[in-house]
Structure formats: C-alpha cells, structure tokens
PDB file of C-alpha atoms in Angstrom:
ATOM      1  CA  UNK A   1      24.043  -3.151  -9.732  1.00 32.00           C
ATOM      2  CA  UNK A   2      21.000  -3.916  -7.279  1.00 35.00           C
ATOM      3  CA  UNK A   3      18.744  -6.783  -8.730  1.00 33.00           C
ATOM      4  CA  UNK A   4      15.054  -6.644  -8.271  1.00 35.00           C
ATOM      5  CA  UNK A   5      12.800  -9.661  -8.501  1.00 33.00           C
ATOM      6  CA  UNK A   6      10.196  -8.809 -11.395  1.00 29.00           C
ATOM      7  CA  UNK A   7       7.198  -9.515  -9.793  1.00 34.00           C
ATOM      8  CA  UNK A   8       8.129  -5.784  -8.175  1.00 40.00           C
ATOM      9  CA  UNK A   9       5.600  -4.249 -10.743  1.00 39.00           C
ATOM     10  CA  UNK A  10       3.194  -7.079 -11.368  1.00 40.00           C
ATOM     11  CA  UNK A  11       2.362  -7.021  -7.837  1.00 40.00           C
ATOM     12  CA  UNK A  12       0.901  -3.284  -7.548  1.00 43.00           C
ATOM     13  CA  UNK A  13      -0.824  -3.749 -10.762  1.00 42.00           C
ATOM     14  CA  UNK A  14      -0.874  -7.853 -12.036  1.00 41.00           C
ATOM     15  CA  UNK A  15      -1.910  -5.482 -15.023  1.00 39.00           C
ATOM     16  CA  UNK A  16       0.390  -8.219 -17.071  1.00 37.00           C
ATOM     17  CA  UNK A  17       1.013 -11.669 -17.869  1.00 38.00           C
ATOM     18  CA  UNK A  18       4.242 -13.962 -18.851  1.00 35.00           C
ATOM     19  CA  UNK A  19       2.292 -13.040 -22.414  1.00 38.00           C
ATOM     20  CA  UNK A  20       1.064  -9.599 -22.219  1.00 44.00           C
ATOM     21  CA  UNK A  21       3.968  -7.338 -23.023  1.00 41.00           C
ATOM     22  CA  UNK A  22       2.182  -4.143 -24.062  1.00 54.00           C
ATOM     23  CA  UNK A  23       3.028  -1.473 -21.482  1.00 71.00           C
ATOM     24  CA  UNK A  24       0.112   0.529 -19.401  1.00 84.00           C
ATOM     25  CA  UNK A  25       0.253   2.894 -16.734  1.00 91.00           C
ATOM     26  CA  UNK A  26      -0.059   2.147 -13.430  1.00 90.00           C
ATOM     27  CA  UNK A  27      -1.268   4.227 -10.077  1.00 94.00           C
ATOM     28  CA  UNK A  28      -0.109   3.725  -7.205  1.00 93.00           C
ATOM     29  CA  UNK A  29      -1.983   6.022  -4.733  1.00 96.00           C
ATOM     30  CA  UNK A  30      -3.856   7.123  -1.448  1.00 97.00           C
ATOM     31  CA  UNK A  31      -5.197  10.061   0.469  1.00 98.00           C
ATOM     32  CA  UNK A  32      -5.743   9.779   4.716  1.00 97.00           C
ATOM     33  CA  UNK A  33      -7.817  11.728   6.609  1.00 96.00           C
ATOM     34  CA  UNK A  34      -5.280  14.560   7.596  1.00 96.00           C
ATOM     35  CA  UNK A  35      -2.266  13.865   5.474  1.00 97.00           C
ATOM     36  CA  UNK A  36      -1.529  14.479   1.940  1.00 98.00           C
ATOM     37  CA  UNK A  37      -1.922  12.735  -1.113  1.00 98.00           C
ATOM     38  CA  UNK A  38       0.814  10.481  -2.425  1.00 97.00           C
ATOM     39  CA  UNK A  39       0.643   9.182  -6.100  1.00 97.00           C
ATOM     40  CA  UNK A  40       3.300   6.983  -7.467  1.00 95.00           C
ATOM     41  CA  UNK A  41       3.311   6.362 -11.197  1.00 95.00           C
ATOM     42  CA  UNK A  42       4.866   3.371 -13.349  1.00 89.00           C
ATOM     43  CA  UNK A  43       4.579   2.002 -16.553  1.00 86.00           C
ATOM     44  CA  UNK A  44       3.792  -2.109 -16.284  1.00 72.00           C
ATOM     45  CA  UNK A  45       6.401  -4.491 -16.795  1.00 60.00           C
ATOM     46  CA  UNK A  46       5.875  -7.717 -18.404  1.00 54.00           C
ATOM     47  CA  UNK A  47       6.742 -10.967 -16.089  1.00 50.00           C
ATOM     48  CA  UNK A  48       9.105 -12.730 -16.981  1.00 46.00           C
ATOM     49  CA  UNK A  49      12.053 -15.277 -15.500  1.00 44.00           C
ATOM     50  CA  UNK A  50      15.071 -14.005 -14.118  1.00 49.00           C
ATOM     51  CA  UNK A  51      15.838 -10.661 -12.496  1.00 51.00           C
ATOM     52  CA  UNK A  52      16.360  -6.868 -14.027  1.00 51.00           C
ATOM     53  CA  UNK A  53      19.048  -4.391 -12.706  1.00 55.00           C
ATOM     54  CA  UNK A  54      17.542  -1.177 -10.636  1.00 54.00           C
ATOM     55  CA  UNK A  55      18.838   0.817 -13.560  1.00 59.00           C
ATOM     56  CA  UNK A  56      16.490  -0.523 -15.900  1.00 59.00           C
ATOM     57  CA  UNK A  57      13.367  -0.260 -14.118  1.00 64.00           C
ATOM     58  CA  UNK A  58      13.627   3.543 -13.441  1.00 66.00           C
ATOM     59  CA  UNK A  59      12.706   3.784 -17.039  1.00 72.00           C
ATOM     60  CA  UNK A  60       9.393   2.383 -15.837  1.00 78.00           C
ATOM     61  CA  UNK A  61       8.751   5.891 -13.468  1.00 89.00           C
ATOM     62  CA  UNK A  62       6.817   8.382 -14.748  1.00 92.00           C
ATOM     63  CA  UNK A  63       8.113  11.575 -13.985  1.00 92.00           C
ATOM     64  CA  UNK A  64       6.505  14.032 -16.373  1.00 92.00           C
ATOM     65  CA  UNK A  65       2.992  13.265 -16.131  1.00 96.00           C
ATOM     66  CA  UNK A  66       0.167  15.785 -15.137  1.00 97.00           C
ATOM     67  CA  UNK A  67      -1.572  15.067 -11.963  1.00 98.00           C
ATOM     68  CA  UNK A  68      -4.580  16.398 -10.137  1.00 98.00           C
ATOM     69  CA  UNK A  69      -6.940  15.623  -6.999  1.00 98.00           C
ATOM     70  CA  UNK A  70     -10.318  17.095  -6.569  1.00 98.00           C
ATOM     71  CA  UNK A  71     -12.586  16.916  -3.875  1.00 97.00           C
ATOM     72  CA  UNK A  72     -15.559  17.933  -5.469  1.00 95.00           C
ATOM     73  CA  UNK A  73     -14.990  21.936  -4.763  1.00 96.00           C
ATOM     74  CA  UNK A  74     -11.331  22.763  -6.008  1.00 97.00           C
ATOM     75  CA  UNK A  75      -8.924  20.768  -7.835  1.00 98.00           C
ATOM     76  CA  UNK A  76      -4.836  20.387  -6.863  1.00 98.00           C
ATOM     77  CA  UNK A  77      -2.133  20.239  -9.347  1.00 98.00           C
ATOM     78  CA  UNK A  78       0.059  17.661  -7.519  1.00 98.00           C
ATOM     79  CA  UNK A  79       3.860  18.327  -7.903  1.00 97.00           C
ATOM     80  CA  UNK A  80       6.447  15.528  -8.534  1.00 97.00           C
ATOM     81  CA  UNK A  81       9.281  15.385  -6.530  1.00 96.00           C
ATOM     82  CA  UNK A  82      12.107  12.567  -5.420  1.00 95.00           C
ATOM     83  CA  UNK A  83      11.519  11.385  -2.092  1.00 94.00           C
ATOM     84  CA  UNK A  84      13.867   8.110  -1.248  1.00 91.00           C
ATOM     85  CA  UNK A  85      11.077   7.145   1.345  1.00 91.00           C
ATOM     86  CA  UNK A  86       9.167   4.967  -1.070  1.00 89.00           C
ATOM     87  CA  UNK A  87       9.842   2.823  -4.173  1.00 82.00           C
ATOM     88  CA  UNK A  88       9.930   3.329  -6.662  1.00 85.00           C
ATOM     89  CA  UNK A  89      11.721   7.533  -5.132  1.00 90.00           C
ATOM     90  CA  UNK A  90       9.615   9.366  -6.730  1.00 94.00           C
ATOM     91  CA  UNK A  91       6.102  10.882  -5.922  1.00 96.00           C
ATOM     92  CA  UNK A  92       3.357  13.360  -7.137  1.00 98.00           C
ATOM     93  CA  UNK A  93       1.719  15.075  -3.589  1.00 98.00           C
ATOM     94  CA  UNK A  94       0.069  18.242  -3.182  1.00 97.00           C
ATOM     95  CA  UNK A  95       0.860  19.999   0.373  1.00 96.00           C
ATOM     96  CA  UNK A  96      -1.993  22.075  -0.096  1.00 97.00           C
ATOM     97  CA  UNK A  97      -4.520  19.404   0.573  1.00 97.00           C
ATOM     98  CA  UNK A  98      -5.049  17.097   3.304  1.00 97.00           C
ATOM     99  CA  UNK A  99      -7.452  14.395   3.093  1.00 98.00           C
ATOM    100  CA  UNK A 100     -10.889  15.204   5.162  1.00 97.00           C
ATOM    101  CA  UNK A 101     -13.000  11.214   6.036  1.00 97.00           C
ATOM    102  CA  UNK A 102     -16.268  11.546   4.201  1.00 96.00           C
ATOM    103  CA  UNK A 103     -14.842  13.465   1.491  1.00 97.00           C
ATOM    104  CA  UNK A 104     -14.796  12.108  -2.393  1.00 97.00           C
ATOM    105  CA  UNK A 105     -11.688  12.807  -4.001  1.00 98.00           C
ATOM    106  CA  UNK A 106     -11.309  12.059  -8.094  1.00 98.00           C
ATOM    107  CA  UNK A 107      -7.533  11.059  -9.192  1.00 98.00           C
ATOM    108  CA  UNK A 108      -6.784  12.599 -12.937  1.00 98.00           C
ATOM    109  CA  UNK A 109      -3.629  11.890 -14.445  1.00 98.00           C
ATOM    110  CA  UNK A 110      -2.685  12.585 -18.303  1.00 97.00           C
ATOM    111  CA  UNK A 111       0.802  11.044 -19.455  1.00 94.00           C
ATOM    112  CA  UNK A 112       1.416  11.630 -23.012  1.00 91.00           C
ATOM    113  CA  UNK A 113      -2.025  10.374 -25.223  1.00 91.00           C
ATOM    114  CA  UNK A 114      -2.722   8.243 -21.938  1.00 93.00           C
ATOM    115  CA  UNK A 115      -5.337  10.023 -19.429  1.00 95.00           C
ATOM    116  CA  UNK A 116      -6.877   7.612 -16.562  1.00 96.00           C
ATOM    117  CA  UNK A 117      -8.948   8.847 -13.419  1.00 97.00           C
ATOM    118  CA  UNK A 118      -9.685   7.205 -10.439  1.00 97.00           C
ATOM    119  CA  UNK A 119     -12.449   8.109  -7.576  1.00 97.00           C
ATOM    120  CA  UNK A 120     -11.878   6.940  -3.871  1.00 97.00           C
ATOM    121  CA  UNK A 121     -13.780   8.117  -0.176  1.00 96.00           C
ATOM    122  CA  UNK A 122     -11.961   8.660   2.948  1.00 97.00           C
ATOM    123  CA  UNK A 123     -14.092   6.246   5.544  1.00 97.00           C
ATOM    124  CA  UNK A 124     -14.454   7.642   8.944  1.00 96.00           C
ATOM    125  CA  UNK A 125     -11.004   6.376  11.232  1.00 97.00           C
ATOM    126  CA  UNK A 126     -11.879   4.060  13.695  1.00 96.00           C
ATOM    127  CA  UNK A 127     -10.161   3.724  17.078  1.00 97.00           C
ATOM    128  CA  UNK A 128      -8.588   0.139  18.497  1.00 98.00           C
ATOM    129  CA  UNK A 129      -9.694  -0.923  22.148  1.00 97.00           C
ATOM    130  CA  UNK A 130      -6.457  -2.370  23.206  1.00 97.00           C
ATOM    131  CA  UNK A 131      -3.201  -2.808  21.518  1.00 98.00           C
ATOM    132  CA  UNK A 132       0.273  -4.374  22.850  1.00 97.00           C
ATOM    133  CA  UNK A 133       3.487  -6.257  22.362  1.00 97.00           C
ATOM    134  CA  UNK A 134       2.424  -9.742  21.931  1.00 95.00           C
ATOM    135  CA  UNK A 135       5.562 -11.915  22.848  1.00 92.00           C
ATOM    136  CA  UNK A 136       5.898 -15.659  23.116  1.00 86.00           C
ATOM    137  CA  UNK A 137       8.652 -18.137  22.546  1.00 84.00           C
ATOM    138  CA  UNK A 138       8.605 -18.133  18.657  1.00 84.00           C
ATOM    139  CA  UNK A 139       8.746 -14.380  18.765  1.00 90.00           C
ATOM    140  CA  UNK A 140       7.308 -11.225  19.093  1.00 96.00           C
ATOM    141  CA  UNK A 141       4.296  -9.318  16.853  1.00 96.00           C
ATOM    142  CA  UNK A 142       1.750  -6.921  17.959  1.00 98.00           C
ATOM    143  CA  UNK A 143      -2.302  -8.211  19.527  1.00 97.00           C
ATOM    144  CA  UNK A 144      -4.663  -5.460  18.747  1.00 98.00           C
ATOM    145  CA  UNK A 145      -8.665  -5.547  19.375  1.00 97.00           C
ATOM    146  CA  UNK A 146     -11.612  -3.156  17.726  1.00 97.00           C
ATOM    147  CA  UNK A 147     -15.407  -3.926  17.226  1.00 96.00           C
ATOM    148  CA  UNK A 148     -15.721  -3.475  13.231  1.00 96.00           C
ATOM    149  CA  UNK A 149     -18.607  -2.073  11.956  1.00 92.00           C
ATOM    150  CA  UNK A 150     -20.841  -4.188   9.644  1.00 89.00           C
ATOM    151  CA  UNK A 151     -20.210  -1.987   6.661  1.00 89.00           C
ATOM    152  CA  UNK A 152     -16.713  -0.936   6.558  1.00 95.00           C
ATOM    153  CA  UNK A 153     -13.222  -3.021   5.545  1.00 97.00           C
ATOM    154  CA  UNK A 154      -9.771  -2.628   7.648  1.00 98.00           C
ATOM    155  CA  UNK A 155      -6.025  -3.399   6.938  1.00 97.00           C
ATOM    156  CA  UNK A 156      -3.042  -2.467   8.949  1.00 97.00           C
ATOM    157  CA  UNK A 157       0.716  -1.247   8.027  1.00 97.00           C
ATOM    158  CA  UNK A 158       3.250  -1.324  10.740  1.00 97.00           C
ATOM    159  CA  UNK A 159       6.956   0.904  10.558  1.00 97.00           C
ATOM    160  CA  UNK A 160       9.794   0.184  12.597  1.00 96.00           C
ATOM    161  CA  UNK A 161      11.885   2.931  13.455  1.00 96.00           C
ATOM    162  CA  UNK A 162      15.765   3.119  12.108  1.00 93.00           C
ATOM    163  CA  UNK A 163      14.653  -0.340   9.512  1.00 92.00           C
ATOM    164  CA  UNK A 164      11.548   1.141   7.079  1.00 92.00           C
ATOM    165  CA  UNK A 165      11.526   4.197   5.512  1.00 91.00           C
ATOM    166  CA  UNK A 166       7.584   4.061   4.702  1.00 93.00           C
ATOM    167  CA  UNK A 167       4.578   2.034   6.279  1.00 95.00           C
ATOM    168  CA  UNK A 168       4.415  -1.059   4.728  1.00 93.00           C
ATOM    169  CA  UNK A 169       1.390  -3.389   4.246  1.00 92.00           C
ATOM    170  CA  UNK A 170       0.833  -6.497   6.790  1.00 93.00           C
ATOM    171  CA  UNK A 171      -0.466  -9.308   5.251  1.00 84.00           C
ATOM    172  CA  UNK A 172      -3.138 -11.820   7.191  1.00 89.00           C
ATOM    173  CA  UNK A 173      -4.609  -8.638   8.630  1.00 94.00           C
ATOM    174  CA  UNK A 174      -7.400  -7.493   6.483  1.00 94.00           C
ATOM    175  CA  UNK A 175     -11.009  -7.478   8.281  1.00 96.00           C
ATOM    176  CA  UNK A 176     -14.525  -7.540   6.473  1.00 96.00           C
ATOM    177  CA  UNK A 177     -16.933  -5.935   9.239  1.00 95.00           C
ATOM    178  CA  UNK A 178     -19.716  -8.209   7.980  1.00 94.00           C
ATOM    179  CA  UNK A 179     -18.007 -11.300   8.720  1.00 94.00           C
ATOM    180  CA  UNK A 180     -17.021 -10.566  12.307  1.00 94.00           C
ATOM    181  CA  UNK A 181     -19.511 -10.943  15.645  1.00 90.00           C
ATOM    182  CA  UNK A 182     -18.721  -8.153  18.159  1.00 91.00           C
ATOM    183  CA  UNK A 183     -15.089  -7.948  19.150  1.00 94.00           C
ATOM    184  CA  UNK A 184     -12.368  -8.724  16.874  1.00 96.00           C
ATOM    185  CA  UNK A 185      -8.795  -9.846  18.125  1.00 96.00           C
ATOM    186  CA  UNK A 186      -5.902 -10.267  15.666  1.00 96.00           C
ATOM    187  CA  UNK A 187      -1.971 -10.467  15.507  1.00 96.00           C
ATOM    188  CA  UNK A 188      -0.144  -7.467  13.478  1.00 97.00           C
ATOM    189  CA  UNK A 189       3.124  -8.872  11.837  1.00 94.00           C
ATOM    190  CA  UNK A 190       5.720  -6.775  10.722  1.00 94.00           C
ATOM    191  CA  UNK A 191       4.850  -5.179   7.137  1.00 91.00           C
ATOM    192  CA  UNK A 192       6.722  -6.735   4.375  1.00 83.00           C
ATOM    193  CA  UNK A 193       8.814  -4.871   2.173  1.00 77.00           C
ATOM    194  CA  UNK A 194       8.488  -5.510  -1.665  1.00 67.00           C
ATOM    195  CA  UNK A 195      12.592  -4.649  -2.021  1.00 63.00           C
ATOM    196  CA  UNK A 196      13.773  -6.994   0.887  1.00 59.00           C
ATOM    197  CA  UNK A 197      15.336 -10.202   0.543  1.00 57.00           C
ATOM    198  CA  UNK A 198      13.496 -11.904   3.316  1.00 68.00           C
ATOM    199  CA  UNK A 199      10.678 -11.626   5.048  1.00 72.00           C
ATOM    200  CA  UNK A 200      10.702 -11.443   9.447  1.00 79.00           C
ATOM    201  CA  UNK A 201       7.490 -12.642  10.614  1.00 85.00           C
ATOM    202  CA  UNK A 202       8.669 -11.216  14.315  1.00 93.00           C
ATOM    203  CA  UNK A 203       9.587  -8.002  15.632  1.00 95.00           C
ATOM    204  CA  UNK A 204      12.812  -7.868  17.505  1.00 94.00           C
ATOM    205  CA  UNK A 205      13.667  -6.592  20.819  1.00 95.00           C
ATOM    206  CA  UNK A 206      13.788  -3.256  21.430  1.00 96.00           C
ATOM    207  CA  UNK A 207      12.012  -2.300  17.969  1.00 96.00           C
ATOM    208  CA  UNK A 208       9.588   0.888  18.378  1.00 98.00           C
ATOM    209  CA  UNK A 209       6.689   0.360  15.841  1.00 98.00           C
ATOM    210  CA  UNK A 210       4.619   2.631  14.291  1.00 98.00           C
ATOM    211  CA  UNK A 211       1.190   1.176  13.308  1.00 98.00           C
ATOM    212  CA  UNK A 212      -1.466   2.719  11.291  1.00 98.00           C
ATOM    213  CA  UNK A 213      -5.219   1.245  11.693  1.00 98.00           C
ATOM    214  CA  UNK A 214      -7.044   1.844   8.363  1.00 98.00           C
ATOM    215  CA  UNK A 215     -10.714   1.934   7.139  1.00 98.00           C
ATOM    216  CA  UNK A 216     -11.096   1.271   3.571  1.00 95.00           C
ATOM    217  CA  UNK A 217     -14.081   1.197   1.227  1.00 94.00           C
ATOM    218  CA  UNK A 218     -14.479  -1.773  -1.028  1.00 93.00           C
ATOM    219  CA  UNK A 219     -12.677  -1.059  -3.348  1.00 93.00           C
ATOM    220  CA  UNK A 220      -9.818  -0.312  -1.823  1.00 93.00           C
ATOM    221  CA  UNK A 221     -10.241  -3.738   0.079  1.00 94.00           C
ATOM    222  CA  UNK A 222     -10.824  -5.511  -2.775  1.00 93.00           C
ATOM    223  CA  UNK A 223      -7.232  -4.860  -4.174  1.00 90.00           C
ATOM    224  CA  UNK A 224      -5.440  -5.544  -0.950  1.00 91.00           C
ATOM    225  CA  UNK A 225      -6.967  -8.953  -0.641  1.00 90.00           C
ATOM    226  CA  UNK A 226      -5.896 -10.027  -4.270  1.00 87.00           C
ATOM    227  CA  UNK A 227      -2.266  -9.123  -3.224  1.00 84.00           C
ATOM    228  CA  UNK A 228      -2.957 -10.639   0.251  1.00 83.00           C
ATOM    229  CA  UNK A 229      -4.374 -13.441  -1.295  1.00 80.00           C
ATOM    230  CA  UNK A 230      -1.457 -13.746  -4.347  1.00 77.00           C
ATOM    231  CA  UNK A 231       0.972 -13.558  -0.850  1.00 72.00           C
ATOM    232  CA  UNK A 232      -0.428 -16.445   1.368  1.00 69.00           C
ATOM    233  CA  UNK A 233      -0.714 -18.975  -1.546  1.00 68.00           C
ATOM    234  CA  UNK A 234       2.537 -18.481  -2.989  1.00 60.00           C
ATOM    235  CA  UNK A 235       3.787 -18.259   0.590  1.00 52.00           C
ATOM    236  CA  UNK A 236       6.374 -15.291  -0.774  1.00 48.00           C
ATOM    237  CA  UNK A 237       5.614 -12.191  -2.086  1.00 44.00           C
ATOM    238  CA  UNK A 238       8.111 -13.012  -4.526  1.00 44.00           C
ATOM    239  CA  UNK A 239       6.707 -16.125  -6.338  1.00 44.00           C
ATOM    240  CA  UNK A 240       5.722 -15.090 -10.072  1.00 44.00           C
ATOM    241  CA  UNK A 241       1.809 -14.983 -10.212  1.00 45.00           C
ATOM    242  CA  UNK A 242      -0.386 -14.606 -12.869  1.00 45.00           C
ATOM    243  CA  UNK A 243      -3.824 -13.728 -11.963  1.00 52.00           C
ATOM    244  CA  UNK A 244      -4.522 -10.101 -12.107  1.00 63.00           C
ATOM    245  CA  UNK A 245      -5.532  -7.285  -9.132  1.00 76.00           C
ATOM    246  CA  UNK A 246      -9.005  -5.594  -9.077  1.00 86.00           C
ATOM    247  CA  UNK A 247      -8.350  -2.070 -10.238  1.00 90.00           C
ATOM    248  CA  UNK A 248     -10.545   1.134 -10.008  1.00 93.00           C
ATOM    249  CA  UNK A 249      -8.356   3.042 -12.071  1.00 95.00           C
ATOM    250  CA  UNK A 250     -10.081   3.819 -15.371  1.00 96.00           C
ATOM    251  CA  UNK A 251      -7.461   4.074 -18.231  1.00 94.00           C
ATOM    252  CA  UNK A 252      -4.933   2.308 -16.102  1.00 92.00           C
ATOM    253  CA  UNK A 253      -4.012  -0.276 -13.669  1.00 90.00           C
ATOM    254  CA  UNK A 254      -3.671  -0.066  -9.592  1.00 90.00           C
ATOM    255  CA  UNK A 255      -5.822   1.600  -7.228  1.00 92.00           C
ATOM    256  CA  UNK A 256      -6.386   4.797  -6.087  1.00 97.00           C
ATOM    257  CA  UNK A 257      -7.503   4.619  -2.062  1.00 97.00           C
ATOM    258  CA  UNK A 258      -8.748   6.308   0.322  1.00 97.00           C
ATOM    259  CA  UNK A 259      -7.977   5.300   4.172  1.00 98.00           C
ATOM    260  CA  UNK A 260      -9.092   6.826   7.295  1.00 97.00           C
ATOM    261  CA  UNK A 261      -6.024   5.933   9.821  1.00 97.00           C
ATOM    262  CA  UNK A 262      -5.606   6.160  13.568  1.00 97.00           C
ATOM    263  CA  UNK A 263      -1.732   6.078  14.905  1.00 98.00           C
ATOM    264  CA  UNK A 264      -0.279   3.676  17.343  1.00 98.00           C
ATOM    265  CA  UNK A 265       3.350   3.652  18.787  1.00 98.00           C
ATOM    266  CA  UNK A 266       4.374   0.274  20.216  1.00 98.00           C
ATOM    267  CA  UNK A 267       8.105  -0.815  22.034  1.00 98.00           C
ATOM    268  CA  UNK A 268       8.696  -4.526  21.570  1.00 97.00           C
ATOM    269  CA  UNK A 269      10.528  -5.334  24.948  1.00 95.00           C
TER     270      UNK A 269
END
C-alpha cells in the first residue's frame, strides 16, 4: 500500500503535537475571484514517527459534513464530490457561485456536534509587468516582476502540464507590499507537492507552466508564511515540526482564504 509521511496533516493544520492526540477538524479552503469555492475537510492526525498506509488516512476525510458559503446576500449549500485532482480526492464546491474580489464570503461547516466558521475577502487581482523562463546553468525556474501595493500580501502556485494535477504552493515566494520599494523581481520555483518523494527546484525542458499570481489578505498570508517558514528551516517539507499554523477558522484548524489570481502560461525551452 502507498505510504505517506505524517507530517501530511500536521502541515495544513500543525493543529497537533507529538502529545496532542485529540482529533479536530480541519479546513482546508479558498474562493478566487471568478472560480468556485473548494473546501477540503480532515480530521487532525497526531504526529508521530514512522509512516501510515493511504488506507488509513482516508478515515481522516470528512465526507458527510454540511457545508455552506455566504457572501453576505445568499448562502450556497456546497456539494461533496470525489475529484482525484487534489489530496486528500475529495471536495465540497458549489458551481453556483464564483468568487467576486471585494466580496466577504463566511465558511460554515457542521460535522456531527462540531460546527466551525471561517470569514475571508477576495483582494482585488493584480497584474505582473513581465514574466519569463529564467534559465541558467543550474537550471531553469520562472523571473516575474510587479510593483506591490503597500497594503496587500502575494504568493504564487505554479502547474506543470501532464506532472500536477492541481496548483501547488511555491515556497520562497511570498511578498509583504510594505516591505518592498517600487518594483519587485523574484524567481518562481516549481510548487512542491505534499505527496511527492522529492522535491525539483528546476523546471525541465519543454515543461508548459501554469502560474497563478495571488493577492491575499493577512490572514491568509499569515498561514502561508508559517508553512513557508516550517519549509525553509527544516529544509523539507517533510521534516516533523512542532510549532503550530495561524488559523482563522473558529471551531477548527486551517484557513479559509480568499485570493484574487491573474493566469500566466509559460514554456520552459
């Protein structure tokens, strides 16, 4: 059966500790500025040494819960369905409401006696001034340029076409507007993915990438720079850690996020 390091769980939520075995649920969600709402639900698992089979974490997904969105004016029942395009395959999404930037959109989700809610804003998307294949003799990865505003937080996830199913989340990319004077240049590494064995820090030849250019609010940031953070100083996203994630999910763990994305399409030559 497929093994799966343990820090899987502990890294969306670091809701538990190598003591803390208690179970809580966890949110894994986000709503874009013209897409639809995706909402992945776990229960935590405890960190400890060695490895568990797939098997026994899908007792972790939470398939039966009740989940709604509302953006202040009508509220969405969001359906669960299996969709092998994200781990864990199985998400709650609503394809009767796209996310709208500037919009305020409350998370509600009841599993048995447990209810937690959630409240996230989609920023306005910004636009990049220049983006390109950025290849040199140690390998290729992606230069991209934007003038951040003082007051707004940005993170990008890259997709390579035929290799990831989903976006995935590039480390050593998230900008703080304050902290930058006018232009800001950066290099976009491929996204790692929390099931892989290893982690590429280059694209190859010949991959077409997809990259989405988020906005986030603080929150949102907040909880991407814990798990960036947890990332750089363990040096792999795989090395047990046991300081916990900023959450804004009340009655739960995770986040709940709301990102205003702009679209890309790169070939690495």
């Amino acid at each position: 059966m497929k093994k799966i390091g343990l820090l899987l769980f502990a890294l969306l939520t670091a809701a538990c500790t190598v003591d803390k075995i208690a179970e809580h649920l966890v949110v894994d969600g986000w709503i874009e500025d013209g897409k639809y709402p995706v909402v992945i639900l776990t229960s935590s698992v405890a960190v400890v040494e060695g490895e568990m089979d797939y098997d026994d974490l899908q007792r972790h997904v939470l398939k039966w819960a009740t989940v709604s969105v509302s953006d202040g004016e009508n509220t969405y029942m969001l359906m669960g369905k299996q969709d092998d395009h994200y781990f864990p395959p199985y998400i709650y999404t609503s394809y009767s409401l796209k996310g709208q930037a500037g919009k305020t959109y409350t998370l509600n989700v009841r599993y048995g006696e447990t209810e937690a809610s959630a409240v996230t804003t989609i920023p306005a998307p910004q636009t990049l001034t220049h983006i390109a294949p950025n290849v040199n003799e140690d390998g290729s990865t992606i230069k991209v340029g934007f003038t951040p505003q003082d007051d707004s937080y940005y993170f990008f996830f890259t997709k390579r076409a035929q290799k990831d199913s989903t976006y995935l989340p590039c480390m050593y990319t998230l900008v703080d507007g304050s902290t930058v004077n006018g232009e800001y240049e950066g290099i976009v590494f491929p996204g790692f993915d929390i099931m892989g064995s290893e982690y590429d820090w280059h694209f190859q030849s010949g991959d077409h990438v997809s990259v989405r250019f988020c906005t986030l609010d603080r929150e949102a940031h907040a909880y991407w720079k814990a798990i960036n953070d947890q990332w750089i100083f363990s040096r792999s996203p795989f090395f047990p850690v046991h300081s916990g994630a900023p959450s804004n999910v009340s009655g739960g763990y995770g986040y709940w996020a709301g990102y205003g994305s702009t679209y890309y399409e790169v070939d690495i030559p």
